[in-house]
Short mmCIF file of C-alpha atoms in Angstrom, two decimals:
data_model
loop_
_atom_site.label_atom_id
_atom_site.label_comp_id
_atom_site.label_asym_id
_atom_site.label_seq_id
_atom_site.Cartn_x
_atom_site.Cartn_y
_atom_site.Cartn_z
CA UNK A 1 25.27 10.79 4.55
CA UNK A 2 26.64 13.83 2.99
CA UNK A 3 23.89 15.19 2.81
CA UNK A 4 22.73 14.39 6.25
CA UNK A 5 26.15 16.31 7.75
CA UNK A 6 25.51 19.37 4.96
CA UNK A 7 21.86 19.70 6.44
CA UNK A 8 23.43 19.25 10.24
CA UNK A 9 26.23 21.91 9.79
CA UNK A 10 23.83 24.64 8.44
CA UNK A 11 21.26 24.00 10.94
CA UNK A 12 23.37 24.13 13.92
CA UNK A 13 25.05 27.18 12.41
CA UNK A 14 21.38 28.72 12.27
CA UNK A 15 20.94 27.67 15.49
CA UNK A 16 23.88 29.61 17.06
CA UNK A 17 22.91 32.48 14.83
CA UNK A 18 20.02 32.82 16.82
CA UNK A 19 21.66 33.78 20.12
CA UNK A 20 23.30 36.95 17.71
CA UNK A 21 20.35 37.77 16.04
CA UNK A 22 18.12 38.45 18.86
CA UNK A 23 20.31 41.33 19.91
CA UNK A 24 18.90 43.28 17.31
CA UNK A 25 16.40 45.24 18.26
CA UNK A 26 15.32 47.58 15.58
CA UNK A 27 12.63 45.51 13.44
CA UNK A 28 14.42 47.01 9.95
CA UNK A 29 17.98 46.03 11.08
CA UNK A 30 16.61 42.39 11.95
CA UNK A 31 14.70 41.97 8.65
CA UNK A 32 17.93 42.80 6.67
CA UNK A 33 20.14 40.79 9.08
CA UNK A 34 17.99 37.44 8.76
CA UNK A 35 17.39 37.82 4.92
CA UNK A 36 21.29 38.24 4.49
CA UNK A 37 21.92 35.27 6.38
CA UNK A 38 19.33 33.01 4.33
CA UNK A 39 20.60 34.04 1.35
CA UNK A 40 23.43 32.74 1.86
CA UNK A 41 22.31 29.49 3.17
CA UNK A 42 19.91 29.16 0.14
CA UNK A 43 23.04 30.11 -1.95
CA UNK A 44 25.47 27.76 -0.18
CA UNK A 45 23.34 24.97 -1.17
CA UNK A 46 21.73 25.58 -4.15
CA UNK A 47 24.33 27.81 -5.87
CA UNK A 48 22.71 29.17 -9.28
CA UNK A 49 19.87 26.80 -8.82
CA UNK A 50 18.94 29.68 -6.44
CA UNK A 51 17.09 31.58 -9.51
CA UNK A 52 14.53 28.71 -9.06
CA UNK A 53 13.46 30.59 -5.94
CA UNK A 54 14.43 34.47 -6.31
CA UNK A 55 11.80 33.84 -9.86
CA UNK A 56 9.26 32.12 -7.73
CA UNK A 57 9.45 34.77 -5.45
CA UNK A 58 9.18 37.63 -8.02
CA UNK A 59 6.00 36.01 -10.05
CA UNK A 60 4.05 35.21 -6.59
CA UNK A 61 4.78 38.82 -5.42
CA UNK A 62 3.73 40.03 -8.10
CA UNK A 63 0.52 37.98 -8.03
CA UNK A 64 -0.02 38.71 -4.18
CA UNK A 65 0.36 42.79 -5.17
CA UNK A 66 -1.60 43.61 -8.37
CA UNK A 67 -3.64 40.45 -9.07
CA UNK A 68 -7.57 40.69 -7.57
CA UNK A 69 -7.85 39.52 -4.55
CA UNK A 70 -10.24 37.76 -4.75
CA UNK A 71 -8.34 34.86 -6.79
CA UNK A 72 -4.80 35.96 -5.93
CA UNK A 73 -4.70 33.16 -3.34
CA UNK A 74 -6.00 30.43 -6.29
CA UNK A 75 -3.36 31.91 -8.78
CA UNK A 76 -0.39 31.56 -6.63
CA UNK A 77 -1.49 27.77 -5.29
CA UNK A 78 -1.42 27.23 -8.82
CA UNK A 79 2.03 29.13 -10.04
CA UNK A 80 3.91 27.83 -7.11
CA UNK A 81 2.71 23.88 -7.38
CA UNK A 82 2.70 24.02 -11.06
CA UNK A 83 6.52 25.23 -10.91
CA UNK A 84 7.35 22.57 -8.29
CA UNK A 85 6.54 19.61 -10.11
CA UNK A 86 8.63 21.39 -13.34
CA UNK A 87 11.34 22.10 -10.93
CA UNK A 88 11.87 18.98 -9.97
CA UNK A 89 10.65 17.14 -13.47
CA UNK A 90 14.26 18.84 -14.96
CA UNK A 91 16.32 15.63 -14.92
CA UNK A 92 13.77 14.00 -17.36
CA UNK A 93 13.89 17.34 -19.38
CA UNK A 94 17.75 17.11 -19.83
CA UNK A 95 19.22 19.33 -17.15
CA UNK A 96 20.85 19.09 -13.82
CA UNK A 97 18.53 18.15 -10.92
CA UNK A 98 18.77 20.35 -8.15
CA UNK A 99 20.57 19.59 -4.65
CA UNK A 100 18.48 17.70 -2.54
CA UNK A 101 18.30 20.58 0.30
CA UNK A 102 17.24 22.86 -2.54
CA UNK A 103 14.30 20.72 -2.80
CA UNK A 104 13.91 21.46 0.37
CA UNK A 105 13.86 25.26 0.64
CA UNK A 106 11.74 25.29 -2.29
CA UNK A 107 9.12 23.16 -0.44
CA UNK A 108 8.60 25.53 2.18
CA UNK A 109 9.21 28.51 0.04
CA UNK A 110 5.99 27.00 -1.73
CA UNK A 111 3.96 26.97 1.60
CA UNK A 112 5.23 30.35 2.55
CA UNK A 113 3.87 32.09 -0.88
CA UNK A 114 0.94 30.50 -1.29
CA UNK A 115 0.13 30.49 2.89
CA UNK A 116 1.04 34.27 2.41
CA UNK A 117 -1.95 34.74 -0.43
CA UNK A 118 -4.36 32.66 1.72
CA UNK A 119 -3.52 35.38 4.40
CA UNK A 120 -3.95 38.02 1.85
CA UNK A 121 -7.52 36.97 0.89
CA UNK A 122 -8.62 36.22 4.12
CA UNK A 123 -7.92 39.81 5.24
CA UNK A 124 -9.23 41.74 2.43
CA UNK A 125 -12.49 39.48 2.72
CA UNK A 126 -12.35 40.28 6.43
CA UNK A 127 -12.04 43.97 5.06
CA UNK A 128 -15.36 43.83 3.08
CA UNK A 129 -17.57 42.17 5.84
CA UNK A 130 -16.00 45.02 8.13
CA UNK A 131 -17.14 47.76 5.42
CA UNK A 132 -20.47 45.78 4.78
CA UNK A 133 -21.23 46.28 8.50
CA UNK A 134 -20.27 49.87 9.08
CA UNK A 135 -22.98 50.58 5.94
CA UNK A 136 -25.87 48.16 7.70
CA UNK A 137 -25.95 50.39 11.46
CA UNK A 138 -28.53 47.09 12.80
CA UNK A 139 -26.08 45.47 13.19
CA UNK A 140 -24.48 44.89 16.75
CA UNK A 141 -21.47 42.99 16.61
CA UNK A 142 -18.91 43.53 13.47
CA UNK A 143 -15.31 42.16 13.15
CA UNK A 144 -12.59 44.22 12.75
CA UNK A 145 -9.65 44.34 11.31
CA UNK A 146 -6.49 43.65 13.38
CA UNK A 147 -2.86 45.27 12.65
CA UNK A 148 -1.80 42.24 10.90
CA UNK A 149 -4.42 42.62 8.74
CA UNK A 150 -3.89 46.04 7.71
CA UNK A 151 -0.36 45.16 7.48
CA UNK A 152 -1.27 42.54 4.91
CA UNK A 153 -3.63 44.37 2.94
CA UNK A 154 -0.35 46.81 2.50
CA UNK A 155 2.00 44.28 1.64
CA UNK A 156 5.33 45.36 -0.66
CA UNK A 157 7.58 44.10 -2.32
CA UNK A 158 10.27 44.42 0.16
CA UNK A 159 8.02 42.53 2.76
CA UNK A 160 7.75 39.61 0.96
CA UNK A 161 11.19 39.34 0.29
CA UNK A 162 12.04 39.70 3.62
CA UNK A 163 8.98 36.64 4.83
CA UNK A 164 10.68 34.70 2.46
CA UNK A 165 13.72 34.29 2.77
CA UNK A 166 14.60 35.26 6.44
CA UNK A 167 16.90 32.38 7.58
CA UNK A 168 14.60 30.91 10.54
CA UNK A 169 13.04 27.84 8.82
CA UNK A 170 14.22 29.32 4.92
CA UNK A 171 16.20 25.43 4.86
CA UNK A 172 13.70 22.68 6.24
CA UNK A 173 10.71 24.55 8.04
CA UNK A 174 8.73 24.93 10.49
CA UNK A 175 6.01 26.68 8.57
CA UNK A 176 5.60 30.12 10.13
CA UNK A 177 2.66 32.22 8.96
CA UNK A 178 3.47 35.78 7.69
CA UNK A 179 1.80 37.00 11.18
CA UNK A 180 4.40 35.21 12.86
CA UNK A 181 7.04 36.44 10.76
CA UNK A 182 6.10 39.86 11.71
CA UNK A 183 5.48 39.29 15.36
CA UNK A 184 8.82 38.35 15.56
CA UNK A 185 10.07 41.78 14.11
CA UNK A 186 7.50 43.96 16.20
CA UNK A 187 6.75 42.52 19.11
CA UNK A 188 9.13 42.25 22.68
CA UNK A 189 8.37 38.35 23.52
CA UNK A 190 11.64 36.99 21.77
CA UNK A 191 13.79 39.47 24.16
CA UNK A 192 11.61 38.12 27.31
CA UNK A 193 11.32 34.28 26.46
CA UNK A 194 13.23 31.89 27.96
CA UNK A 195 14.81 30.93 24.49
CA UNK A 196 18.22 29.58 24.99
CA UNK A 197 16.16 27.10 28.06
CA UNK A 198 13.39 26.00 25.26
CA UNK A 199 16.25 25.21 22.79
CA UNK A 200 18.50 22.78 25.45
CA UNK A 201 15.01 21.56 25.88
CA UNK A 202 14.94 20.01 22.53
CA UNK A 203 18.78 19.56 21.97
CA UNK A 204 18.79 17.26 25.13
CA UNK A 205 17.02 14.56 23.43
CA UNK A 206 17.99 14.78 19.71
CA UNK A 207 21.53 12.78 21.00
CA UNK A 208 19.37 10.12 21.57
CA UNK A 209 17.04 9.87 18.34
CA UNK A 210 20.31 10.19 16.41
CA UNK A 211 22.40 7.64 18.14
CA UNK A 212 19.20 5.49 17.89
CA UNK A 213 18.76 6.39 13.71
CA UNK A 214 23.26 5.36 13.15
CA UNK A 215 22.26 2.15 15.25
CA UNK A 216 19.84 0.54 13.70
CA UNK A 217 20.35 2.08 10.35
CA UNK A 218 23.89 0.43 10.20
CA UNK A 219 22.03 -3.15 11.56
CA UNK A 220 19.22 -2.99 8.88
CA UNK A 221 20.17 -0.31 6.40
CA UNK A 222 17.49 0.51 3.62
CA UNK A 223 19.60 -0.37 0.95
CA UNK A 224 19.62 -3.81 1.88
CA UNK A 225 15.74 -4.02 0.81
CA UNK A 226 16.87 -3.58 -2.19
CA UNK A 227 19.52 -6.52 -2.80
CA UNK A 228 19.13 -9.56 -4.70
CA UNK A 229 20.15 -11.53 -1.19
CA UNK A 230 17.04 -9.61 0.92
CA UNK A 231 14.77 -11.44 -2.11
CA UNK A 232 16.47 -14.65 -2.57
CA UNK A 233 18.08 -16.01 0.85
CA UNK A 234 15.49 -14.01 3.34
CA UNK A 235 12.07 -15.41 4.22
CA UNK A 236 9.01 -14.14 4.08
CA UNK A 237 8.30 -13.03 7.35
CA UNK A 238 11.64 -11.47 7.71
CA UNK A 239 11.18 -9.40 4.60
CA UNK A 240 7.59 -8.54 5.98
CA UNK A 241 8.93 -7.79 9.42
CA UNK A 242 11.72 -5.22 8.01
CA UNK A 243 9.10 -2.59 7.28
CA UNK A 244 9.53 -2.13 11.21
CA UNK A 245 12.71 -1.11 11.83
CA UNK A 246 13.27 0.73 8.09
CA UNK A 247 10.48 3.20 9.01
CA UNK A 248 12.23 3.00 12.73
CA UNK A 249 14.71 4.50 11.28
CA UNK A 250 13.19 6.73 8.93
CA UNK A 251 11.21 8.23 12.25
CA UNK A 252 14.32 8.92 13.85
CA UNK A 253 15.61 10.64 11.37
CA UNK A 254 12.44 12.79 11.13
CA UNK A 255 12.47 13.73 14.76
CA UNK A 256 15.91 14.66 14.93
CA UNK A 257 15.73 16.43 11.93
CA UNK A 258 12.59 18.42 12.68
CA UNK A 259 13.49 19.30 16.50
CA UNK A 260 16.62 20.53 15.53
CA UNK A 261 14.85 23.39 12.50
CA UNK A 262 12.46 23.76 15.72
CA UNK A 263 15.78 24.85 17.62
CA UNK A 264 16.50 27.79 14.78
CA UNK A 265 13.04 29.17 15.47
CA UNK A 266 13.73 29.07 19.68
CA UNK A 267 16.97 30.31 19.43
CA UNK A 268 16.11 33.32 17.36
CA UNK A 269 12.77 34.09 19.43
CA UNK A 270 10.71 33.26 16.37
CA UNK A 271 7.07 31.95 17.60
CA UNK A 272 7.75 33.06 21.30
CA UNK A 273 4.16 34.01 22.75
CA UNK A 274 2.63 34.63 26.54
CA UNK A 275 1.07 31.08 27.36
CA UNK A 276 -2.04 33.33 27.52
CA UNK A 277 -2.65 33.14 24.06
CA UNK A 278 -3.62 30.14 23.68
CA UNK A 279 -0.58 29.77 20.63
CA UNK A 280 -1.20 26.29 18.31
CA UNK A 281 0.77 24.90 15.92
CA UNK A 282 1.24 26.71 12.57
CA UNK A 283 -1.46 28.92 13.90
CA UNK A 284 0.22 30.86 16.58
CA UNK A 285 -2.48 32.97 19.18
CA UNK A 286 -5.86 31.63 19.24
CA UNK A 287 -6.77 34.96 21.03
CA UNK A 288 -6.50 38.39 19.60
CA UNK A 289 -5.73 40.39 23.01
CA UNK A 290 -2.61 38.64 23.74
CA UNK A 291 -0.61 41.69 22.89
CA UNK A 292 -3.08 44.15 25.51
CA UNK A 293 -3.36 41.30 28.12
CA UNK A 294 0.75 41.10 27.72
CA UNK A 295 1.26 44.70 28.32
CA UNK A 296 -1.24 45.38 30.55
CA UNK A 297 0.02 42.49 33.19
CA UNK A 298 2.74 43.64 35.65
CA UNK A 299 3.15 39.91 36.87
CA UNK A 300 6.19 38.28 35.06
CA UNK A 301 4.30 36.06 32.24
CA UNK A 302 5.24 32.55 30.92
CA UNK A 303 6.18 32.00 27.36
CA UNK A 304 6.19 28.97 24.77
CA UNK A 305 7.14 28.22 21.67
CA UNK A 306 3.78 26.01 20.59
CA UNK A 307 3.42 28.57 17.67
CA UNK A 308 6.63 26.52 15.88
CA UNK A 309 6.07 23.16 17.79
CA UNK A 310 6.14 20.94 14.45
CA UNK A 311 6.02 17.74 16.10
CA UNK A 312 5.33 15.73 19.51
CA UNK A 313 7.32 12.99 19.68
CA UNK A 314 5.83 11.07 22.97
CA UNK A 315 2.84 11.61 21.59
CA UNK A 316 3.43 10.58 18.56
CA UNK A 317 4.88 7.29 19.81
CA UNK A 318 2.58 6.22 22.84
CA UNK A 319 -0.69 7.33 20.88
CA UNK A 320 -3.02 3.80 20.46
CA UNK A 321 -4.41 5.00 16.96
CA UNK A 322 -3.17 5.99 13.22
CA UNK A 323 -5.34 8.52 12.86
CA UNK A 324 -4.01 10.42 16.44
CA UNK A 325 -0.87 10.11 15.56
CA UNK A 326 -1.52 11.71 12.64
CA UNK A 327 -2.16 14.82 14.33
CA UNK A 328 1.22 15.04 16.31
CA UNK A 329 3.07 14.73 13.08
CA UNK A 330 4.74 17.63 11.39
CA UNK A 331 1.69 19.63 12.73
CA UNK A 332 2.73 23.29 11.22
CA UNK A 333 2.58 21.73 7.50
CA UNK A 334 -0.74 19.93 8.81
CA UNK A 335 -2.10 23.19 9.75
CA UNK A 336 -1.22 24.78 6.40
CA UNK A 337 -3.13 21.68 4.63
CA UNK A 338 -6.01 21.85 6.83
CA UNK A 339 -6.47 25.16 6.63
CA UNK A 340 -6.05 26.35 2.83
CA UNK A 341 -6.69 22.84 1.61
CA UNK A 342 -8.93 21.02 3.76
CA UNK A 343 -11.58 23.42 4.63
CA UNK A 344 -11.04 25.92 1.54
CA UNK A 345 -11.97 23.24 -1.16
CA UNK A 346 -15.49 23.00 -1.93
CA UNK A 347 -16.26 19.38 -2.06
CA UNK A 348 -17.17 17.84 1.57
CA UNK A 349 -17.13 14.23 0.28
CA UNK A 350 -13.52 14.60 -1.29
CA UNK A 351 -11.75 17.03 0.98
CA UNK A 352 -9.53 14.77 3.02
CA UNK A 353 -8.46 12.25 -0.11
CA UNK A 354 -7.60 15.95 -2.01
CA UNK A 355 -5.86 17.12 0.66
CA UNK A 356 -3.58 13.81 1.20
CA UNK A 357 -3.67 14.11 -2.54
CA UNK A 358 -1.72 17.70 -2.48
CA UNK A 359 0.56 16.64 0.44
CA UNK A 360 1.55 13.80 -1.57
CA UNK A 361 2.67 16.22 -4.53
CA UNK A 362 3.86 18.51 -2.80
CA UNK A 363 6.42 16.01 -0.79
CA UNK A 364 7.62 14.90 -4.64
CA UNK A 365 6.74 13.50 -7.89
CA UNK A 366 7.93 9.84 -6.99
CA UNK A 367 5.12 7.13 -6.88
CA UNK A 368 6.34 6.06 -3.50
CA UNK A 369 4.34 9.39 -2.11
CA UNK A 370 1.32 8.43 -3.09
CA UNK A 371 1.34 5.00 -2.59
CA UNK A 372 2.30 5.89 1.13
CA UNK A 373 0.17 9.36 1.87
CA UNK A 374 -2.87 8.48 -0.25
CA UNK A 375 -2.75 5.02 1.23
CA UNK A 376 -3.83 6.61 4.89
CA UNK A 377 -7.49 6.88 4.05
CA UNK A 378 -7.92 3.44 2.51
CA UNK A 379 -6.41 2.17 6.17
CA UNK A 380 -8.60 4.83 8.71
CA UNK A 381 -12.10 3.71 7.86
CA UNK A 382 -10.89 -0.23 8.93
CA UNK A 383 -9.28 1.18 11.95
CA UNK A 384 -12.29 3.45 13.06
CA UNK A 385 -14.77 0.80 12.31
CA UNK A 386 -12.74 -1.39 14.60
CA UNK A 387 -12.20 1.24 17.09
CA UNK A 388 -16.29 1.80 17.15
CA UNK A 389 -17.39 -2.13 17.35
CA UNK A 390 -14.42 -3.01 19.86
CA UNK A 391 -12.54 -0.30 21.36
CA UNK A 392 -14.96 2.47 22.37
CA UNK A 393 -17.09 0.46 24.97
CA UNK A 394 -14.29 -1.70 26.57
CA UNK A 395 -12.91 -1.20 30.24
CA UNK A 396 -10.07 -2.45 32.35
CA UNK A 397 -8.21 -5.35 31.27
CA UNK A 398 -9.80 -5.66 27.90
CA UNK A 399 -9.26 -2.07 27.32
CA UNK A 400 -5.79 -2.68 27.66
CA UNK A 401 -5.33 -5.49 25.68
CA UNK A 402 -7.28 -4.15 22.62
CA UNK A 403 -5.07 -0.52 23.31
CA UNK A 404 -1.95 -2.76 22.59
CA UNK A 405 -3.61 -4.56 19.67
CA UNK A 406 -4.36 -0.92 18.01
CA UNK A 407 -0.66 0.64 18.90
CA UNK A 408 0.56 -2.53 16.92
CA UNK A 409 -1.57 -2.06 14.32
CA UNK A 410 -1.06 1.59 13.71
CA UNK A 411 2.84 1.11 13.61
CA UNK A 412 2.24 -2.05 11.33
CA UNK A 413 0.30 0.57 8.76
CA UNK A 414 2.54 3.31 9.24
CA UNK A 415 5.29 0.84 8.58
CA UNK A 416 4.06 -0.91 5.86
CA UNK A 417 2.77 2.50 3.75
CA UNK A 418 6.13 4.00 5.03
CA UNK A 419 8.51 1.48 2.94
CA UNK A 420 7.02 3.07 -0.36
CA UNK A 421 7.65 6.21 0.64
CA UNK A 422 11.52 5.11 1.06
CA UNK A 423 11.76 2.83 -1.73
CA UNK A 424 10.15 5.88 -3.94
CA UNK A 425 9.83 4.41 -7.67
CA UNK A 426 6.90 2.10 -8.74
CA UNK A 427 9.31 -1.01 -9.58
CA UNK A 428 10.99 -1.48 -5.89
CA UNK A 429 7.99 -0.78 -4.70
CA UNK A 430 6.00 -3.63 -6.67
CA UNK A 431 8.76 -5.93 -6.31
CA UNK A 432 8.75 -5.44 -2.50
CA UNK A 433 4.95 -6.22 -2.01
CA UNK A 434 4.83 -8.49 -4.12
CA UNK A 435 7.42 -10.52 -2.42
CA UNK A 436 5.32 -10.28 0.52
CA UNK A 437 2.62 -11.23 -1.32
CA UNK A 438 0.84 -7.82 -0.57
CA UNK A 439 0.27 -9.11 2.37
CA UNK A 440 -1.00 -5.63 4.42
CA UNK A 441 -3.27 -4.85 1.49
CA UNK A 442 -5.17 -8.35 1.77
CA UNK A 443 -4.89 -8.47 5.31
CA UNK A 444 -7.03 -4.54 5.55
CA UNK A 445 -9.44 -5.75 2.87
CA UNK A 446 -10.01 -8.99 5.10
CA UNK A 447 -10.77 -7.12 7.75
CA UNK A 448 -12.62 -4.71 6.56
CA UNK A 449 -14.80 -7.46 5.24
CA UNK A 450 -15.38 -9.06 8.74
CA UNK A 451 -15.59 -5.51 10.50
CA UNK A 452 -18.69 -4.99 8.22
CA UNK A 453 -19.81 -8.37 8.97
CA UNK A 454 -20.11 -7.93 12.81
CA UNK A 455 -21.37 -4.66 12.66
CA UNK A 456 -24.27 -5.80 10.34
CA UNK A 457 -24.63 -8.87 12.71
CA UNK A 458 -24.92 -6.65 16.01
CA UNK A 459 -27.50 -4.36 14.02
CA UNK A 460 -29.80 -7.31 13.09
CA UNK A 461 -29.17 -8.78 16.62
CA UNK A 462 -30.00 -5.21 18.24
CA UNK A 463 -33.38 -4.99 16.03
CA UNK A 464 -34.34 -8.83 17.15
CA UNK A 465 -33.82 -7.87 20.83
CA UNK A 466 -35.88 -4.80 19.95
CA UNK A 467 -38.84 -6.26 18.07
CA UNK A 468 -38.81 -9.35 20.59
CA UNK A 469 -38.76 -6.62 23.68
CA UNK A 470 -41.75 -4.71 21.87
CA UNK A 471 -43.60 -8.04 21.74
CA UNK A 472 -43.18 -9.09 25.17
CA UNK A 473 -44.45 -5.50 26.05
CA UNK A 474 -47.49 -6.48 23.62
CA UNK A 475 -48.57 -9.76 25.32
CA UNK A 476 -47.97 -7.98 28.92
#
């Protein structure tokens, strides 16, 4: 818990920062405002640990400036991961383990960096098809390169210092691109969004997912999961059924957690953009004439925050399937594995278990990671096979019922993968399934079983209808 109130002091001081901050007006003033202020969060937490991150910062930089191009983005992924799992292997090499929220800032200093060299490659590749097409004069349409990509094909020193540690999201996130970073120095939208009315917004409901995480965390704490009486006295379908309100609790804590870094980024105008362009998560515009359109409208324009939006809580919870709800769930880090992951590594047939794969890692080096995040793709195939012989044709009533059956099933899987990721090592973990007898793993491989079974069974039955509707049309 002290923790928890450390993490809850510095983010609602961040958050009241904001309201300050966005009286600054002159883009250099507010770089060397916000860096000042998240250096001294990442010192008030991490104290000298915080050479971890200034020498992180200095080799990527340095990568980003004077390596190629070409394979800056590959040698940075590399650097930054590589020094993330030594960063936080330093118990088991003798010395003092970091703070926990040190963990933290280096987590999303590792997406900014390496994010940053994506952006890097992607606009000096973008430069070279522009260059290519000014030489070939058949051509019609050609690309061309946008302010933020000039500005990132001129990155300094200074600049990435700045992107880095600027106190909006420097503690716990949300992952903000280095476009976004810089639309919120250059552009007017954080002086004309409604940013102190998207901030209540959010802070309305955290009170409630809070309250919700004391209550139920002080009626079925973690720790008790771990006691010789949960084990010995307990049955089995109690200590099967406590998966549900552990990872309860573990999603409250997430929400409130995440809504309030979200607040940071609102408060301080970070990720404000006209509604007009088309802003996604992690992403920010979808369309490139936002800034024109903005300027050249006299009508008063409406503004969101969707750029920053890192998770959708109703969503989340009233979804009927594991793999949409995957989708609403810490969508900026998402977008930063889908996009310089997912679609960036060259195998089709591997991407998504290599992309759980690096999420895993990059959340920590305990086994409870991957038994939890690599566990998702061995549970999707049931659930869309399921989804495809039941789900997808039914109507009314039936639809209903077999909605319900999936929401169930999706919290049961989340649930039930979730408990490794709390009880981390590979011995609670072990010793809780097997008390259970491993009971969601047998049950999944059951039903993939029959799932395969009926669908085989329709096909044969579908070819019999067909070959006995062929010779009927024969005899005829």
């Amino acid at each position: 818990m002290k923790d928890d109130i450390i993490y809850l002091v510095l983010l609602g001081s961040c958050i009241g920062f904001g309201q300050f901050y966005r009286k600054f007006t002159d883009p250099e003033q507010r770089k060397l405002v916000g860096t000042g202020v998240g250096l001294l969060v990442v010192l008030s937490v991490s104290g000298f640990h915080m050479l971890h991150m200034l020498f992180c910062y200095l080799v990527s930089a340095l990568l980003i400036i004077y390596a190629s191009r070409k394979v800056c983005h590959l040698a940075c992924f590399g650097f930054m991961f590589g020094y993330l799992f030594f960063f936080r292997s330093l118990s088991f090499l003798g010395y003092d383990a970091p703070p926990g929220h040190t963990n933290m800032i280096q987590m999303i200093l590792t997406l900014k960096l390496v994010g940053l060299a994506f952006e890097v490659n992607n606009a000096y590749t973008k430069s070279k098809t522009v260059a290519d097409g000014q030489k070939d004069t058949a051509t019609v349409a050609q690309p061309s390169l946008t302010e933020a990509d000039r500005a990132l094909l001129k990155l300094s020193m200074l600049d990435i210092f700045h992107y880095s540690f600027n106190y909006v999201g420097v503690l716990t996130g949300p992952y903000i691109t280095f476009k976004t970073y810089r639309d919120a120095m250059y552009l007017p939208f954080s002086g004309k969004a409604d940013c102190i009315g998207a901030t209540v917004d959010k802070l309305k409901v955290i009170p409630l997912y809070a309250g919700l995480f004391l209550l139920v965390s002080y009626i079925w704490p973690l720790q008790y999961a771990t006691s010789a009486e949960f084990y010995e006295e307990r049955s089995f379908l109690y200590r099967l059924m406590y998966v549900w309100p552990t990872f309860f609790i573990f999603r409250m804590r997430i929400y409130t957690g995440i809504l309030l870094s979200e607040c940071v980024c609102t408060m301080a105008g970070v990720g404000a953009y006209p509604k007009l362009a088309g802003s996604k998560p992690g992403h920010g515009p979808s369309r490139d004439d936002y800034t024109t359109t903005a300027t050249e409208d006299s009508s008063p324009l409406e503004y969101d925050f969707e750029t920053v939006r890192n998770i959708d809580v109703i969503n989340t919870e009233r979804c009927w399937t594991f793999r949409e709800a995957m989708k609403y769930w810490n969508m900026c880090v998402q977008y930063w594995m889908a996009m310089y992951v997912y679609k960036r590594f060259p195998s089709k047939k591997y991407r998504t278990l290599v992309t759980l794969a690096v999420s895993a890692i990059w959340h920590g080096v305990y086994a409870g990671y991957y038994f939890c995040i690599c566990g998702a793709p061995f549970y999707l195939p049931i659930e869309d096979l399921y989804v495809k012989l039941f789900l997808k044709d039914a109507t009314g009533q039936k639809r209903t019922v077999l909605n319900v059956l999936c929401w169930i099933s999706k919290f049961f899987a989340f649930s039930y993968l979730g408990i490794a990721f709390l009880l981390l090592t590979v011995d609670k973990i072990w010793y809780y399934y097997s008390s259970v007898y491993h009971f969601g793993y047998v049950l999944w491989i059951v039903l993939y079983g029959a799932g395969v079974l009926i669908a085989k069974q329709r096909k044969a039955n579908a070819r019999r209808e067909a070959k006995a509707g062929q010779d009927g049309a024969k005899q005829d």
